[in-house]
PDB file of C-alpha atoms in Angstrom:
ATOM      1  CA  VAL A   1       3.607 -15.132  21.612  1.00  0.00           C
ATOM      2  CA  PRO A   2       6.050 -13.780  19.012  1.00  0.00           C
ATOM      3  CA  ARG A   3       9.567 -15.087  19.239  1.00  0.00           C
ATOM      4  CA  LEU A   4      12.809 -13.886  17.703  1.00  0.00           C
ATOM      5  CA  ARG A   5      14.998 -16.011  15.467  1.00  0.00           C
ATOM      6  CA  GLY A   6      18.487 -15.053  14.425  1.00  0.00           C
ATOM      7  CA  ASP A   7      20.361 -16.402  11.415  1.00  0.00           C
ATOM      8  CA  GLY A   8      22.850 -18.521  13.317  1.00  0.00           C
ATOM      9  CA  ASP A   9      20.642 -20.331  15.822  1.00  0.00           C
ATOM     10  CA  GLY A  10      21.086 -23.709  14.099  1.00  0.00           C
ATOM     11  CA  GLU A  11      17.412 -24.423  13.369  1.00  0.00           C
ATOM     12  CA  GLN A  12      16.540 -26.509  10.344  1.00  0.00           C
ATOM     13  CA  ARG A  13      13.907 -25.446   7.836  1.00  0.00           C
ATOM     14  CA  GLU A  14      10.738 -27.496   7.842  1.00  0.00           C
ATOM     15  CA  PRO A  15       8.487 -27.880   4.778  1.00  0.00           C
ATOM     16  CA  VAL A  16       5.118 -26.156   5.199  1.00  0.00           C
ATOM     17  CA  THR A  17       1.982 -26.769   3.187  1.00  0.00           C
ATOM     18  CA  ALA A  18       0.057 -23.851   1.702  1.00  0.00           C
ATOM     19  CA  GLY A  19      -2.157 -22.087   4.240  1.00  0.00           C
ATOM     20  CA  ALA A  20      -0.325 -23.581   7.210  1.00  0.00           C
ATOM     21  CA  GLY A  21       2.665 -22.507   9.257  1.00  0.00           C
ATOM     22  CA  ASP A  22       3.659 -19.482  11.271  1.00  0.00           C
ATOM     23  CA  GLY A  23       3.583 -15.832  10.316  1.00  0.00           C
ATOM     24  CA  PHE A  24       6.839 -13.945  10.224  1.00  0.00           C
ATOM     25  CA  PHE A  25       8.610 -10.746   9.273  1.00  0.00           C
ATOM     26  CA  ASP A  26      12.157  -9.518   9.510  1.00  0.00           C
ATOM     27  CA  VAL A  27      13.496  -6.362  11.099  1.00  0.00           C
ATOM     28  CA  PHE A  28      15.907  -4.695   8.673  1.00  0.00           C
ATOM     29  CA  GLY A  29      17.255  -8.117   7.686  1.00  0.00           C
ATOM     30  CA  MET A  30      18.930  -8.494  11.080  1.00  0.00           C
ATOM     31  CA  PHE A  31      16.518 -10.901  12.740  1.00  0.00           C
ATOM     32  CA  GLY A  32      13.097 -12.372  12.215  1.00  0.00           C
ATOM     33  CA  VAL A  33       9.964 -12.275  14.330  1.00  0.00           C
ATOM     34  CA  VAL A  34       7.852 -15.427  14.115  1.00  0.00           C
ATOM     35  CA  TYR A  35       4.340 -15.717  15.537  1.00  0.00           C
ATOM     36  CA  PRO A  36       1.932 -18.674  15.631  1.00  0.00           C
ATOM     37  CA  ARG A  37      -0.768 -19.318  13.028  1.00  0.00           C
ATOM     38  CA  ALA A  38      -3.574 -18.573  15.492  1.00  0.00           C
ATOM     39  CA  LEU A  39      -2.239 -15.047  15.943  1.00  0.00           C
ATOM     40  CA  VAL A  40      -1.761 -14.473  12.191  1.00  0.00           C
ATOM     41  CA  ALA A  41      -5.461 -14.118  11.385  1.00  0.00           C
ATOM     42  CA  ALA A  42      -6.102 -11.913  14.406  1.00  0.00           C
ATOM     43  CA  LEU A  43      -3.254  -9.525  13.598  1.00  0.00           C
ATOM     44  CA  HIS A  44      -3.825  -9.388   9.869  1.00  0.00           C
ATOM     45  CA  PHE A  45      -7.621  -9.080   9.829  1.00  0.00           C
ATOM     46  CA  ALA A  46      -8.152  -6.933  12.933  1.00  0.00           C
ATOM     47  CA  PRO A  47      -7.740  -3.572  11.095  1.00  0.00           C
ATOM     48  CA  LEU A  48     -10.174  -4.670   8.386  1.00  0.00           C
ATOM     49  CA  LEU A  49     -12.715  -5.782  10.988  1.00  0.00           C
ATOM     50  CA  VAL A  50     -12.397  -2.519  12.923  1.00  0.00           C
ATOM     51  CA  CYS A  51     -12.942  -0.432   9.770  1.00  0.00           C
ATOM     52  CA  ALA A  52     -15.907  -2.556   8.652  1.00  0.00           C
ATOM     53  CA  LEU A  53     -17.546  -2.299  12.085  1.00  0.00           C
ATOM     54  CA  ASP A  54     -16.885   1.416  12.239  1.00  0.00           C
ATOM     55  CA  ALA A  55     -18.448   1.989   8.819  1.00  0.00           C
ATOM     56  CA  ALA A  56     -21.428  -0.250   9.616  1.00  0.00           C
ATOM     57  CA  LEU A  57     -22.207   0.897  13.157  1.00  0.00           C
ATOM     58  CA  LEU A  58     -21.290   4.577  13.208  1.00  0.00           C
ATOM     59  CA  GLY A  59     -22.057   5.720   9.697  1.00  0.00           C
ATOM     60  CA  ALA A  60     -24.948   6.030   7.290  1.00  0.00           C
ATOM     61  CA  PRO A  61     -25.222   3.700   4.281  1.00  0.00           C
ATOM     62  CA  LEU A  62     -21.996   3.245   2.346  1.00  0.00           C
ATOM     63  CA  GLY A  63     -21.458   6.112  -0.069  1.00  0.00           C
ATOM     64  CA  ALA A  64     -23.954   8.529   1.509  1.00  0.00           C
ATOM     65  CA  ALA A  65     -22.716  12.116   1.511  1.00  0.00           C
ATOM     66  CA  GLY A  66     -21.266  13.193   4.832  1.00  0.00           C
ATOM     67  CA  SER A  67     -21.331   9.698   6.324  1.00  0.00           C
ATOM     68  CA  ARG A  68     -18.446   7.759   7.718  1.00  0.00           C
ATOM     69  CA  GLY A  69     -19.293   5.004   5.239  1.00  0.00           C
ATOM     70  CA  GLY A  70     -19.048   7.570   2.466  1.00  0.00           C
ATOM     71  CA  SER A  71     -15.656   8.559   3.787  1.00  0.00           C
ATOM     72  CA  TYR A  72     -14.491   4.946   3.621  1.00  0.00           C
ATOM     73  CA  ALA A  73     -15.829   4.615   0.082  1.00  0.00           C
ATOM     74  CA  ARG A  74     -14.013   7.786  -1.018  1.00  0.00           C
ATOM     75  CA  GLY A  75     -10.826   6.597   0.682  1.00  0.00           C
ATOM     76  CA  LEU A  76     -11.064   3.225  -1.026  1.00  0.00           C
ATOM     77  CA  GLY A  77     -11.569   4.899  -4.399  1.00  0.00           C
ATOM     78  CA  THR A  78      -8.596   7.176  -3.807  1.00  0.00           C
ATOM     79  CA  ALA A  79      -6.352   4.281  -2.768  1.00  0.00           C
ATOM     80  CA  LEU A  80      -7.367   2.148  -5.758  1.00  0.00           C
ATOM     81  CA  SER A  81      -6.802   4.990  -8.211  1.00  0.00           C
ATOM     82  CA  SER A  82      -3.432   5.656  -6.575  1.00  0.00           C
ATOM     83  CA  TRP A  83      -2.371   2.025  -7.096  1.00  0.00           C
ATOM     84  CA  LEU A  84      -3.619   2.063 -10.678  1.00  0.00           C
ATOM     85  CA  TYR A  85      -1.832   5.303 -11.542  1.00  0.00           C
ATOM     86  CA  ALA A  86       1.362   4.174  -9.790  1.00  0.00           C
ATOM     87  CA  ALA A  87       1.532   1.160 -12.113  1.00  0.00           C
ATOM     88  CA  ALA A  88       0.206   2.759 -15.289  1.00  0.00           C
ATOM     89  CA  LEU A  89       2.069   6.090 -15.410  1.00  0.00           C
ATOM     90  CA  PRO A  90       5.646   4.750 -15.119  1.00  0.00           C
ATOM     91  CA  ALA A  91       4.806   1.931 -17.565  1.00  0.00           C
ATOM     92  CA  ALA A  92       3.328   4.369 -20.087  1.00  0.00           C
ATOM     93  CA  LEU A  93       6.277   6.752 -19.778  1.00  0.00           C
ATOM     94  CA  GLY A  94       8.734   3.866 -20.118  1.00  0.00           C
ATOM     95  CA  ALA A  95       6.951   2.525 -23.194  1.00  0.00           C
ATOM     96  CA  SER A  96       6.761   5.957 -24.827  1.00  0.00           C
ATOM     97  CA  ARG A  97      10.438   6.617 -24.078  1.00  0.00           C
ATOM     98  CA  ALA A  98      11.341   3.265 -25.647  1.00  0.00           C
ATOM     99  CA  LEU A  99       9.278   4.051 -28.752  1.00  0.00           C
ATOM    100  CA  VAL A 100      10.803   7.505 -29.168  1.00  0.00           C
ATOM    101  CA  THR A 101      14.446   6.569 -28.514  1.00  0.00           C
ATOM    102  CA  GLY A 102      14.400   3.018 -29.902  1.00  0.00           C
ATOM    103  CA  ARG A 103      16.259   1.744 -26.814  1.00  0.00           C
ATOM    104  CA  PRO A 104      13.779  -0.276 -24.735  1.00  0.00           C
ATOM    105  CA  LEU A 105      16.147  -1.538 -22.009  1.00  0.00           C
ATOM    106  CA  VAL A 106      18.316   1.509 -21.370  1.00  0.00           C
ATOM    107  CA  TRP A 107      17.908   0.947 -17.606  1.00  0.00           C
ATOM    108  CA  PHE A 108      18.867  -2.764 -17.632  1.00  0.00           C
ATOM    109  CA  GLY A 109      21.627  -3.457 -15.095  1.00  0.00           C
ATOM    110  CA  LYS A 110      21.711   0.161 -13.927  1.00  0.00           C
ATOM    111  CA  PRO A 111      19.740   0.570 -10.690  1.00  0.00           C
ATOM    112  CA  LEU A 112      20.321   4.326 -10.400  1.00  0.00           C
ATOM    113  CA  VAL A 113      19.092   4.908 -13.950  1.00  0.00           C
ATOM    114  CA  THR A 114      16.048   2.763 -13.152  1.00  0.00           C
ATOM    115  CA  LEU A 115      15.306   4.863 -10.073  1.00  0.00           C
ATOM    116  CA  ALA A 116      15.789   8.101 -12.018  1.00  0.00           C
ATOM    117  CA  LEU A 117      13.447   6.982 -14.806  1.00  0.00           C
ATOM    118  CA  TYR A 118      10.657   5.309 -12.856  1.00  0.00           C
ATOM    119  CA  LEU A 119      10.617   6.564  -9.253  1.00  0.00           C
ATOM    120  CA  PRO A 120       9.581  10.212  -9.885  1.00  0.00           C
ATOM    121  CA  PRO A 121       6.548   9.342 -12.039  1.00  0.00           C
ATOM    122  CA  ALA A 122       5.561   6.574  -9.622  1.00  0.00           C
ATOM    123  CA  LEU A 123       5.710   8.952  -6.648  1.00  0.00           C
ATOM    124  CA  LEU A 124       3.735  11.574  -8.556  1.00  0.00           C
ATOM    125  CA  ALA A 125       1.145   8.989  -9.537  1.00  0.00           C
ATOM    126  CA  VAL A 126       0.817   7.718  -5.964  1.00  0.00           C
ATOM    127  CA  LEU A 127       0.362  11.178  -4.472  1.00  0.00           C
ATOM    128  CA  LEU A 128      -1.832  12.807  -7.136  1.00  0.00           C
ATOM    129  CA  PRO A 129      -5.154  11.113  -6.174  1.00  0.00           C
ATOM    130  CA  TYR A 130      -4.640  12.044  -2.507  1.00  0.00           C
ATOM    131  CA  VAL A 131      -3.896  15.677  -3.388  1.00  0.00           C
ATOM    132  CA  ARG A 132      -7.001  15.825  -5.575  1.00  0.00           C
ATOM    133  CA  GLN A 133      -9.114  14.239  -2.827  1.00  0.00           C
ATOM    134  CA  GLY A 134      -7.763  16.700  -0.269  1.00  0.00           C
ATOM    135  CA  ARG A 135      -8.557  19.669  -2.491  1.00  0.00           C
ATOM    136  CA  SER A 136     -12.079  18.450  -3.208  1.00  0.00           C
ATOM    137  CA  SER A 137     -12.791  17.838   0.485  1.00  0.00           C
ATOM    138  CA  LYS A 138     -11.576  21.345   1.405  1.00  0.00           C
ATOM    139  CA  GLY A 139     -13.804  22.813  -1.290  1.00  0.00           C
ATOM    140  CA  ALA A 140     -16.792  20.823  -0.008  1.00  0.00           C
ATOM    141  CA  SER A 141     -16.269  22.030   3.567  1.00  0.00           C
ATOM    142  CA  LYS A 142     -16.061  25.661   2.394  1.00  0.00           C
ATOM    143  CA  ARG A 143     -19.353  25.240   0.526  1.00  0.00           C
ATOM    144  CA  GLY A 144     -21.031  23.804   3.623  1.00  0.00           C
ATOM    145  CA  GLY A 145     -20.811  20.165   2.555  1.00  0.00           C
ATOM    146  CA  ARG A 146     -19.315  17.382   4.604  1.00  0.00           C
ATOM    147  CA  GLY A 147     -16.963  18.448   7.325  1.00  0.00           C
ATOM    148  CA  GLY A 148     -19.112  21.322   8.566  1.00  0.00           C
ATOM    149  CA  GLY A 149     -18.923  24.948   7.595  1.00  0.00           C
ATOM    150  CA  GLY A 150     -22.725  25.467   7.532  1.00  0.00           C
ATOM    151  CA  ASP A 151     -24.787  28.042   9.370  1.00  0.00           C
ATOM    152  CA  GLY A 152     -26.251  26.051  12.044  1.00  0.00           C
TER     153      GLY A 152
END
């Protein structure tokens, strides 16, 4: 059962070995929610198990056109490319800006400058694969591919 812990409740910290101990998270830095180790695996792996069972039991082989497994494979590819682009695009723009201007750490110690330089390309890079996937899936449904749209 999860329990709440505030900052001033007087509890001492206990050393924990790797792979042992409770799971926890905080709520806006105001208080923490701690739950036992037995519940950690169930909460953290339940969504993965549900998706794997759904793809295995309700869909055709992974990657088959029009199957639920194919949908999971496309979603995984989109998510991975989104992560890759979100790291690579801001880094490439930052490196090219440093090469052109000769000032590699112009953002150092200036959080607003850092946000202005790196947040827009990161957001663009995160969203671009999903926009492309959405456009390609709409085009496939208009042509009678996955998602319906056929004659009969």
